Amino acid sequence: MTLDKTYRLVPGTTVFDSEQSAKGYHLNQFCMSLMTAENRAAYLADERAYLDAWPLREEQKRALLDRDLNAAMREGGNIYFLAKWGATLGFSFQQMAGSMTGMTEEEYRAMMAGGGRPVEGNRIDHAVLEAAHAPKTPAGHAAVTAAVFTSHVPAIGAAMDHDKTHEPYWRPVFEGYEYSRAWERENVPDVVFLVYNDHASAFDQSLVPTFVLGTGASYPVADEGYGPRPVPAVEGDPDLAAHIAHSLIRDDFDLTLAHEMPVDHGLTVPLSLMFGDVGAWPCKVIPFHVNVVQYPVPSGARCFRLGRALRRAIESYDRPLKVQVWGTGGMSHQLQGPRAGLINREWDNAFLDRLVEDPAGLAGVPHLEYVEEAGSEGIELVMWLIARGALGDVDGAGGIEVKHRFYHVPASNTAVGHLILENRPRAEEPAVKE
């Protein structure tokens, strides 16, 4: 079932939704560039050359050169951003508004002085609305095929990058992922929705968002102080990401949408572990950052509910895509203070047991238990509950099968945990097995 977007049928109106935002990102960023006198002067000196310096579609450039605001908005422009462009050209807001209605500035001003445009005659036609709500049979829809859970230790990435995977210290870690790579080769998804936390790479204390959904076309690899990892850049899926944004926000999850951001080891190490040394990642990736660095951080229960909403969002997307949801971070570890180096094998393995058998109960574990038992950075494990909530057995839509489980201590400062759970639709008589 596709999402209700009948707001698009309101006549004479362009609603700036997540799809429009993705479509018009560079156009609106161009407008933002005009907030300095230097850039305004450069634009006015040679409009075409200035526009050509931006990755704009020709239709977007033509709309601006033709002073066609309606066309600019069809191309993803937002009126608040475009107002900066209009101001650069010396247009008043009423002049801009009038141009979109076929009026002169004087005619538009007179209309507003007379009480403005009436709503009568400017509502959705009932026949149009009925047609929009008529049942439709989609060609197919996206599905969550599996969830992958894994630690994202930076030293694991360094071991791969510096060809140390066969050294005695690292060999047991990478042997634990041999099955996983073979499984991924047999089950390559179209998209990975990858839940991770940024480690002061894309976000610093000037901006601390709780949930960030990557809606861009690509993401560069972050330089975390040692230079970027020598791995491919990440290709996003703006269309599916925009759809997920629309669905999750309508489900009352407040998201920050990021069209651009670097991605650090929290995202690239899981990709390397599951796909190996590749020239390009074999699928698109939608990054989903969760703040687990600065308190308050989201509860396990909220993350679990978000995962359930995420599955609904993915399944409402009317394209037949195979989507895997990955939860990363953990397991037990503490990187600071006199307790640095803390590892709790018993708690970690109990967490893995409950993640399979009792995810709803596990979602109720309070923050204090994570910090006390798994270390201050063990709180990253709440992110695993997003991936777990996205599986069908949670809502009775099917079952799961445990394909692989692995646990090892240590990898640098961290206990490594790993789990692969496949979704099993109801018709396949789902079963949980070890």
CSV table of C-alpha atoms in Angstrom, one decimal:
chain,number,residue,atom,x,y,z
A,1,MET,CA,0.0,0.0,0.0
A,2,THR,CA,1.5,3.3,-1.1
A,3,LEU,CA,1.5,6.4,1.1
A,4,ASP,CA,-1.2,8.9,0.9
A,5,LYS,CA,0.1,12.0,-0.9
A,6,THR,CA,-3.1,13.5,-2.0
A,7,TYR,CA,-1.9,16.9,-0.8
A,8,ARG,CA,-0.2,17.0,-4.2
A,9,LEU,CA,-3.6,17.4,-5.7
A,10,VAL,CA,-4.4,20.7,-4.1
A,11,PRO,CA,-4.7,23.0,-7.2
A,12,GLY,CA,-2.1,25.7,-7.7
A,13,THR,CA,0.1,24.3,-4.9
A,14,THR,CA,3.5,22.6,-4.7
A,15,VAL,CA,4.0,21.0,-1.3
A,16,PHE,CA,7.7,20.7,-0.5
A,17,ASP,CA,7.9,17.1,0.7
A,18,SER,CA,10.9,14.8,1.1
A,19,GLU,CA,10.8,13.8,-2.6
A,20,GLN,CA,10.8,17.5,-3.7
A,21,SER,CA,13.6,18.2,-1.2
A,22,ALA,CA,15.8,15.5,-2.7
A,23,LYS,CA,14.9,16.6,-6.2
A,24,GLY,CA,15.8,20.2,-5.5
A,25,TYR,CA,18.7,19.9,-3.1
A,26,HIS,CA,21.4,21.5,-5.3
A,27,LEU,CA,18.9,24.1,-6.6
A,28,ASN,CA,18.1,25.2,-3.0
A,29,GLN,CA,21.8,25.1,-2.0
A,30,PHE,CA,22.6,27.4,-4.9
A,31,CYS,CA,20.0,29.8,-3.5
A,32,MET,CA,21.7,29.6,-0.1
A,33,SER,CA,25.0,30.6,-1.7
A,34,LEU,CA,23.5,34.0,-2.5
A,35,MET,CA,23.5,34.9,1.2
A,36,THR,CA,26.9,36.6,0.8
A,37,ALA,CA,27.5,39.9,-1.1
A,38,GLU,CA,30.5,38.4,-2.9
A,39,ASN,CA,28.4,35.5,-4.3
A,40,ARG,CA,25.5,37.8,-5.3
A,41,ALA,CA,27.9,40.0,-7.2
A,42,ALA,CA,29.5,37.0,-9.0
A,43,TYR,CA,26.0,35.6,-9.9
A,44,LEU,CA,24.8,39.0,-11.3
A,45,ALA,CA,28.0,39.4,-13.3
A,46,ASP,CA,27.5,36.1,-15.2
A,47,GLU,CA,24.4,34.1,-14.3
A,48,ARG,CA,25.0,31.3,-16.7
A,49,ALA,CA,28.6,30.7,-15.6
A,50,TYR,CA,27.6,30.8,-11.9
A,51,LEU,CA,24.8,28.3,-12.5
A,52,ASP,CA,27.1,26.0,-14.5
A,53,ALA,CA,29.4,25.7,-11.5
A,54,TRP,CA,26.6,23.9,-9.7
A,55,PRO,CA,25.4,20.3,-10.4
A,56,LEU,CA,22.0,21.5,-11.6
A,57,ARG,CA,19.9,19.9,-14.2
A,58,GLU,CA,19.4,21.9,-17.3
A,59,GLU,CA,15.7,22.3,-16.5
A,60,GLN,CA,16.6,23.9,-13.2
A,61,LYS,CA,19.0,26.3,-14.8
A,62,ARG,CA,16.5,27.2,-17.5
A,63,ALA,CA,13.8,27.9,-14.9
A,64,LEU,CA,16.1,30.4,-13.2
A,65,LEU,CA,17.3,32.1,-16.4
A,66,ASP,CA,13.7,32.4,-17.6
A,67,ARG,CA,12.6,33.8,-14.2
A,68,ASP,CA,10.0,31.1,-14.0
A,69,LEU,CA,9.3,30.4,-10.4
A,70,ASN,CA,6.6,27.8,-11.0
A,71,ALA,CA,9.1,25.8,-13.1
A,72,ALA,CA,11.7,26.2,-10.4
A,73,MET,CA,9.4,24.8,-7.8
A,74,ARG,CA,8.4,21.9,-10.1
A,75,GLU,CA,12.1,21.2,-10.2
A,76,GLY,CA,12.3,20.9,-6.4
A,77,GLY,CA,12.8,24.6,-5.4
A,78,ASN,CA,11.4,25.8,-2.2
A,79,ILE,CA,9.9,29.3,-2.0
A,80,TYR,CA,12.0,30.3,1.1
A,81,PHE,CA,15.2,29.4,-0.6
A,82,LEU,CA,14.1,30.9,-3.9
A,83,ALA,CA,13.3,34.1,-2.1
A,84,LYS,CA,17.1,34.6,-1.7
A,85,TRP,CA,17.5,34.3,-5.4
A,86,GLY,CA,14.6,36.8,-6.0
A,87,ALA,CA,16.1,39.2,-3.6
A,88,THR,CA,19.4,39.0,-5.4
A,89,LEU,CA,17.6,40.1,-8.6
A,90,GLY,CA,15.8,42.9,-6.7
A,91,PHE,CA,12.4,41.3,-6.7
A,92,SER,CA,9.9,42.0,-3.9
A,93,PHE,CA,8.1,39.0,-2.5
A,94,GLN,CA,4.8,40.3,-3.9
A,95,GLN,CA,6.5,40.6,-7.3
A,96,MET,CA,7.6,37.0,-7.1
A,97,ALA,CA,4.2,35.8,-5.9
A,98,GLY,CA,2.4,37.8,-8.7
A,99,SER,CA,4.6,36.3,-11.3
A,100,MET,CA,3.5,32.8,-10.3
A,101,THR,CA,-0.2,33.8,-10.7
A,102,GLY,CA,0.0,35.6,-14.0
A,103,MET,CA,-0.4,39.0,-12.3
A,104,THR,CA,1.7,42.0,-12.2
A,105,GLU,CA,3.0,43.2,-8.8
A,106,GLU,CA,0.4,45.9,-8.7
A,107,GLU,CA,-2.4,43.5,-9.6
A,108,TYR,CA,-1.3,41.0,-6.9
A,109,ARG,CA,-0.9,43.8,-4.3
A,110,ALA,CA,-4.5,45.0,-5.1
A,111,MET,CA,-5.8,41.4,-4.7
A,112,MET,CA,-4.2,41.1,-1.3
A,113,ALA,CA,-5.5,44.5,-0.3
A,114,GLY,CA,-8.9,43.3,-1.2
A,115,GLY,CA,-8.8,40.3,1.2
A,116,GLY,CA,-6.6,37.9,-0.8
A,117,ARG,CA,-7.5,34.9,-3.0
A,118,PRO,CA,-10.6,33.1,-1.8
A,119,VAL,CA,-10.4,29.4,-1.1
A,120,GLU,CA,-13.7,28.7,-3.0
A,121,GLY,CA,-12.8,27.3,-6.4
A,122,ASN,CA,-9.3,26.5,-5.2
A,123,ARG,CA,-9.9,23.2,-3.5
A,124,ILE,CA,-9.3,19.6,-4.9
A,125,ASP,CA,-12.0,18.6,-7.3
A,126,HIS,CA,-14.0,15.7,-5.8
A,127,ALA,CA,-13.7,13.6,-8.9
A,128,VAL,CA,-10.0,14.0,-8.8
A,129,LEU,CA,-9.9,13.0,-5.1
A,130,GLU,CA,-12.0,10.0,-5.7
A,131,ALA,CA,-9.8,8.8,-8.5
A,132,ALA,CA,-6.7,9.2,-6.4
A,133,HIS,CA,-8.3,7.0,-3.7
A,134,ALA,CA,-9.4,4.3,-6.1
A,135,PRO,CA,-7.8,0.9,-5.3
A,136,LYS,CA,-4.7,0.2,-7.3
A,137,THR,CA,-2.7,-2.9,-7.7
A,138,PRO,CA,1.0,-2.2,-7.4
A,139,ALA,CA,3.5,-4.1,-9.6
A,140,GLY,CA,5.3,-5.1,-6.4
A,141,HIS,CA,6.7,-3.8,-3.2
A,142,ALA,CA,9.9,-3.7,-1.2
A,143,ALA,CA,10.5,-6.2,1.5
A,144,VAL,CA,12.9,-6.6,4.4
A,145,THR,CA,14.6,-9.9,3.7
A,146,ALA,CA,17.0,-10.1,6.6
A,147,ALA,CA,18.6,-8.2,9.5
A,148,VAL,CA,22.4,-8.2,10.1
A,149,PHE,CA,23.9,-7.3,13.5
A,150,THR,CA,27.6,-6.5,13.9
A,151,SER,CA,30.1,-4.6,15.9
A,152,HIS,CA,31.8,-1.8,14.0
A,153,VAL,CA,35.2,-1.6,15.6
A,154,PRO,CA,37.6,0.9,13.9
A,155,ALA,CA,40.6,-1.3,14.4
A,156,ILE,CA,38.9,-4.0,12.4
A,157,GLY,CA,38.9,-1.7,9.4
A,158,ALA,CA,42.5,-0.8,10.0
A,159,ALA,CA,43.4,-4.5,10.1
A,160,MET,CA,41.8,-5.0,6.7
A,161,ASP,CA,43.3,-1.8,5.2
A,162,HIS,CA,46.8,-2.8,6.3
A,163,ASP,CA,46.6,-6.5,5.4
A,164,LYS,CA,46.7,-7.8,8.9
A,165,THR,CA,43.6,-10.1,8.8
A,166,HIS,CA,45.7,-13.3,8.9
A,167,GLU,CA,47.8,-12.3,11.9
A,168,PRO,CA,47.2,-14.5,14.9
A,169,TYR,CA,45.5,-11.7,16.8
A,170,TRP,CA,43.0,-10.9,14.0
A,171,ARG,CA,42.5,-14.3,12.4
A,172,PRO,CA,39.7,-15.4,14.8
A,173,VAL,CA,37.7,-12.2,14.2
A,174,PHE,CA,37.7,-12.5,10.4
A,175,GLU,CA,37.1,-16.3,10.5
A,176,GLY,CA,33.8,-15.4,12.3
A,177,TYR,CA,32.7,-13.5,9.1
A,178,GLU,CA,33.7,-16.0,6.5
A,179,TYR,CA,30.2,-17.5,6.5
A,180,SER,CA,28.7,-14.0,6.4
A,181,ARG,CA,30.5,-13.1,3.2
A,182,ALA,CA,29.4,-16.3,1.5
A,183,TRP,CA,25.9,-15.7,2.7
A,184,GLU,CA,25.9,-12.1,1.3
A,185,ARG,CA,27.2,-13.3,-2.0
A,186,GLU,CA,24.1,-15.6,-2.2
A,187,ASN,CA,21.7,-13.0,-0.8
A,188,VAL,CA,22.9,-9.6,-2.3
A,189,PRO,CA,20.3,-7.0,-1.4
A,190,ASP,CA,19.2,-4.1,-3.5
A,191,VAL,CA,19.6,-1.8,-0.6
A,192,VAL,CA,21.1,-1.9,2.9
A,193,PHE,CA,19.4,0.3,5.5
A,194,LEU,CA,22.4,0.7,7.8
A,195,VAL,CA,21.9,1.9,11.4
A,196,TYR,CA,25.1,3.2,13.0
A,197,ASN,CA,26.4,6.1,15.1
A,198,ASP,CA,28.7,8.9,13.8
A,199,HIS,CA,31.9,9.2,15.9
A,200,ALA,CA,32.4,13.0,15.8
A,201,SER,CA,33.0,12.8,12.0
A,202,ALA,CA,29.9,14.3,10.4
A,203,PHE,CA,28.4,15.8,13.6
A,204,ASP,CA,30.1,17.7,16.4
A,205,GLN,CA,28.7,19.5,19.4
A,206,SER,CA,27.4,22.3,17.2
A,207,LEU,CA,24.6,19.9,16.1
A,208,VAL,CA,23.5,16.8,18.0
A,209,PRO,CA,20.6,15.2,16.2
A,210,THR,CA,19.0,12.1,17.6
A,211,PHE,CA,18.1,10.3,14.4
A,212,VAL,CA,19.6,11.3,11.0
A,213,LEU,CA,18.3,9.7,7.8
A,214,GLY,CA,20.7,10.0,4.8
A,215,THR,CA,18.6,11.0,1.8
A,216,GLY,CA,21.5,11.8,-0.6
A,217,ALA,CA,22.8,10.2,-3.8
A,218,SER,CA,26.2,9.4,-2.4
A,219,TYR,CA,28.4,9.8,0.8
A,220,PRO,CA,32.1,10.3,1.0
A,221,VAL,CA,34.3,8.3,3.4
A,222,ALA,CA,35.2,10.5,6.4
A,223,ASP,CA,38.7,11.3,7.4
A,224,GLU,CA,38.8,10.4,11.1
A,225,GLY,CA,42.3,11.7,11.7
A,226,TYR,CA,44.3,9.0,9.9
A,227,GLY,CA,43.0,9.8,6.4
A,228,PRO,CA,39.9,8.3,4.8
A,229,ARG,CA,39.7,4.5,4.7
A,230,PRO,CA,40.6,3.1,1.2
A,231,VAL,CA,37.1,1.9,0.6
A,232,PRO,CA,34.5,2.9,-2.0
A,233,ALA,CA,32.2,5.8,-1.5
A,234,VAL,CA,28.7,4.9,-0.6
A,235,GLU,CA,25.9,5.1,-3.2
A,236,GLY,CA,22.6,6.1,-1.6
A,237,ASP,CA,19.0,5.6,-2.7
A,238,PRO,CA,17.3,9.0,-2.6
A,239,ASP,CA,13.9,7.7,-3.7
A,240,LEU,CA,13.6,5.0,-1.1
A,241,ALA,CA,15.1,7.2,1.5
A,242,ALA,CA,12.6,10.0,0.8
A,243,HIS,CA,9.8,7.5,1.0
A,244,ILE,CA,11.0,6.2,4.3
A,245,ALA,CA,11.4,9.7,5.6
A,246,HIS,CA,7.8,10.5,4.6
A,247,SER,CA,6.5,7.3,6.3
A,248,LEU,CA,8.5,7.5,9.5
A,249,ILE,CA,7.7,11.2,10.1
A,250,ARG,CA,4.0,10.5,9.5
A,251,ASP,CA,4.5,7.7,12.1
A,252,ASP,CA,5.6,10.5,14.6
A,253,PHE,CA,9.3,9.8,14.5
A,254,ASP,CA,11.2,13.1,14.3
A,255,LEU,CA,14.1,12.8,11.9
A,256,THR,CA,16.9,15.0,10.7
A,257,LEU,CA,17.3,14.6,6.9
A,258,ALA,CA,20.9,14.8,5.5
A,259,HIS,CA,21.5,15.2,1.8
A,260,GLU,CA,25.2,15.4,2.4
A,261,MET,CA,27.4,13.9,5.1
A,262,PRO,CA,30.6,11.9,5.4
A,263,VAL,CA,30.3,8.4,6.8
A,264,ASP,CA,32.9,7.0,9.2
A,265,HIS,CA,33.9,3.6,10.4
A,266,GLY,CA,30.6,3.0,12.0
A,267,LEU,CA,29.2,2.5,8.5
A,268,THR,CA,32.2,1.4,6.4
A,269,VAL,CA,33.6,-1.3,8.8
A,270,PRO,CA,30.3,-3.4,8.7
A,271,LEU,CA,30.3,-3.0,4.9
A,272,SER,CA,33.9,-4.3,4.7
A,273,LEU,CA,33.1,-7.2,7.1
A,274,MET,CA,30.1,-8.4,5.1
A,275,PHE,CA,31.3,-7.7,1.5
A,276,GLY,CA,35.1,-7.8,1.8
A,277,ASP,CA,37.6,-5.9,-0.3
A,278,VAL,CA,35.6,-4.7,-3.3
A,279,GLY,CA,35.9,-2.0,-5.9
A,280,ALA,CA,32.4,-0.9,-5.4
A,281,TRP,CA,29.8,-1.9,-2.8
A,282,PRO,CA,27.4,-4.4,-4.4
A,283,CYS,CA,24.2,-2.5,-3.3
A,284,LYS,CA,22.9,0.9,-2.4
A,285,VAL,CA,23.1,2.0,1.2
A,286,ILE,CA,20.8,4.3,3.2
A,287,PRO,CA,22.7,5.6,6.3
A,288,PHE,CA,20.8,6.0,9.5
A,289,HIS,CA,22.7,7.7,12.3
A,290,VAL,CA,21.6,7.4,15.9
A,291,ASN,CA,23.0,9.6,18.7
A,292,VAL,CA,24.5,7.3,21.3
A,293,VAL,CA,27.3,9.7,22.3
A,294,GLN,CA,25.6,12.5,24.2
A,295,TYR,CA,22.8,11.8,26.7
A,296,PRO,CA,19.9,11.7,26.5
A,297,VAL,CA,20.0,8.9,23.9
A,298,PRO,CA,17.0,7.2,22.6
A,299,SER,CA,15.7,4.2,24.6
A,300,GLY,CA,15.8,0.7,23.4
A,301,ALA,CA,12.0,0.7,23.4
A,302,ARG,CA,11.9,3.7,21.1
A,303,CYS,CA,14.5,2.1,18.8
A,304,PHE,CA,12.4,-1.1,18.7
A,305,ARG,CA,9.3,0.8,17.8
A,306,LEU,CA,11.2,2.7,15.1
A,307,GLY,CA,12.3,-0.6,13.6
A,308,ARG,CA,8.7,-1.7,13.4
A,309,ALA,CA,7.7,1.5,11.7
A,310,LEU,CA,10.7,1.1,9.4
A,311,ARG,CA,9.4,-2.2,8.1
A,312,ARG,CA,6.0,-0.7,7.4
A,313,ALA,CA,7.7,2.1,5.5
A,314,ILE,CA,9.8,-0.3,3.4
A,315,GLU,CA,6.8,-2.5,2.7
A,316,SER,CA,4.7,0.4,1.5
A,317,TYR,CA,7.3,1.3,-1.2
A,318,ASP,CA,5.9,0.2,-4.5
A,319,ARG,CA,9.0,-1.2,-6.1
A,320,PRO,CA,10.1,-4.8,-5.7
A,321,LEU,CA,13.4,-4.2,-3.8
A,322,LYS,CA,15.2,-6.6,-1.4
A,323,VAL,CA,16.2,-4.6,1.6
A,324,GLN,CA,18.4,-5.7,4.5
A,325,VAL,CA,18.4,-3.7,7.8
A,326,TRP,CA,21.7,-3.7,9.6
A,327,GLY,CA,22.1,-2.8,13.3
A,328,THR,CA,25.7,-2.0,14.2
A,329,GLY,CA,27.9,-1.0,17.2
A,330,GLY,CA,28.8,-2.7,20.5
A,331,MET,CA,29.1,-5.2,22.1
A,332,SER,CA,30.3,-4.5,25.6
A,333,HIS,CA,33.1,-2.0,25.8
A,334,GLN,CA,34.2,1.1,27.7
A,335,LEU,CA,36.7,3.5,26.1
A,336,GLN,CA,37.1,6.1,28.9
A,337,GLY,CA,37.8,6.4,32.6
A,338,PRO,CA,39.2,4.0,35.2
A,339,ARG,CA,36.8,1.3,33.9
A,340,ALA,CA,38.3,1.5,30.3
A,341,GLY,CA,38.6,-2.0,28.9
A,342,LEU,CA,35.5,-3.4,30.5
A,343,ILE,CA,34.1,-6.6,28.8
A,344,ASN,CA,31.1,-8.6,30.0
A,345,ARG,CA,30.9,-11.9,28.1
A,346,GLU,CA,27.9,-13.2,30.1
A,347,TRP,CA,25.8,-10.1,29.5
A,348,ASP,CA,26.7,-9.9,25.8
A,349,ASN,CA,25.6,-13.5,25.1
A,350,ALA,CA,22.5,-13.1,27.1
A,351,PHE,CA,21.8,-10.0,24.9
A,352,LEU,CA,22.2,-12.1,21.8
A,353,ASP,CA,19.9,-14.8,23.2
A,354,ARG,CA,17.2,-12.3,24.0
A,355,LEU,CA,17.6,-10.5,20.7
A,356,VAL,CA,16.6,-13.7,19.0
A,357,GLU,CA,14.0,-15.0,21.4
A,358,ASP,CA,12.6,-12.0,23.3
A,359,PRO,CA,13.2,-8.8,21.5
A,360,ALA,CA,10.2,-7.0,22.9
A,361,GLY,CA,11.4,-7.8,26.5
A,362,LEU,CA,15.0,-6.8,25.6
A,363,ALA,CA,13.7,-3.4,24.3
A,364,GLY,CA,12.7,-2.6,27.9
A,365,VAL,CA,16.3,-2.8,29.3
A,366,PRO,CA,17.0,0.6,30.8
A,367,HIS,CA,20.0,2.8,29.9
A,368,LEU,CA,21.6,2.2,33.3
A,369,GLU,CA,21.9,-1.5,32.7
A,370,TYR,CA,23.7,-1.0,29.4
A,371,VAL,CA,26.2,1.5,30.9
A,372,GLU,CA,26.7,-0.5,34.1
A,373,GLU,CA,26.9,-4.0,32.6
A,374,ALA,CA,28.2,-3.3,29.1
A,375,GLY,CA,30.3,-0.2,29.6
A,376,SER,CA,29.6,3.4,28.7
A,377,GLU,CA,30.0,2.8,25.0
A,378,GLY,CA,28.0,-0.5,25.2
A,379,ILE,CA,24.9,1.8,24.8
A,380,GLU,CA,25.5,1.4,21.1
A,381,LEU,CA,23.5,-1.8,21.3
A,382,VAL,CA,20.2,0.0,21.4
A,383,MET,CA,20.8,0.5,17.6
A,384,TRP,CA,20.5,-3.3,17.1
A,385,LEU,CA,16.9,-3.0,18.3
A,386,ILE,CA,16.0,-0.9,15.2
A,387,ALA,CA,17.1,-3.8,13.0
A,388,ARG,CA,15.4,-6.4,15.1
A,389,GLY,CA,12.1,-4.4,15.1
A,390,ALA,CA,12.1,-4.5,11.3
A,391,LEU,CA,11.7,-8.3,11.2
A,392,GLY,CA,8.3,-9.8,10.5
A,393,ASP,CA,8.0,-12.1,13.5
A,394,VAL,CA,7.7,-9.0,15.8
A,395,ASP,CA,4.2,-8.2,14.3
A,396,GLY,CA,3.2,-11.7,13.6
A,397,ALA,CA,3.8,-11.4,9.8
A,398,GLY,CA,6.1,-14.3,9.7
A,399,GLY,CA,9.1,-15.8,11.5
A,400,ILE,CA,12.9,-15.7,11.5
A,401,GLU,CA,15.7,-18.1,11.0
A,402,VAL,CA,19.1,-17.7,12.6
A,403,LYS,CA,21.6,-18.1,9.9
A,404,HIS,CA,24.8,-17.2,11.8
A,405,ARG,CA,26.0,-16.3,15.3
A,406,PHE,CA,29.4,-15.2,16.3
A,407,TYR,CA,31.1,-13.8,19.4
A,408,HIS,CA,34.7,-13.0,20.1
A,409,VAL,CA,36.9,-11.1,22.6
A,410,PRO,CA,38.7,-8.9,22.0
A,411,ALA,CA,39.0,-6.8,18.9
A,412,SER,CA,41.1,-3.9,20.1
A,413,ASN,CA,39.0,-2.5,23.0
A,414,THR,CA,35.7,-4.2,22.2
A,415,ALA,CA,33.8,-7.5,22.4
A,416,VAL,CA,32.7,-8.5,18.8
A,417,GLY,CA,29.2,-9.7,18.3
A,418,HIS,CA,27.5,-10.8,15.1
A,419,LEU,CA,24.2,-12.2,14.1
A,420,ILE,CA,22.3,-12.8,10.8
A,421,LEU,CA,18.5,-13.3,11.0
A,422,GLU,CA,16.5,-14.0,7.9
A,423,ASN,CA,12.9,-13.1,7.5
A,424,ARG,CA,10.5,-16.0,6.9
A,425,PRO,CA,7.0,-15.2,5.6
A,426,ARG,CA,4.2,-16.9,7.3
A,427,ALA,CA,3.6,-19.3,4.4
A,428,GLU,CA,7.1,-20.8,5.0
A,429,GLU,CA,6.2,-22.0,8.5
A,430,PRO,CA,8.8,-19.9,10.3
A,431,ALA,CA,11.0,-21.3,12.9
A,432,VAL,CA,13.7,-20.1,15.1
A,433,LYS,CA,16.7,-22.4,15.2
A,434,GLU,CA,20.3,-22.2,16.5
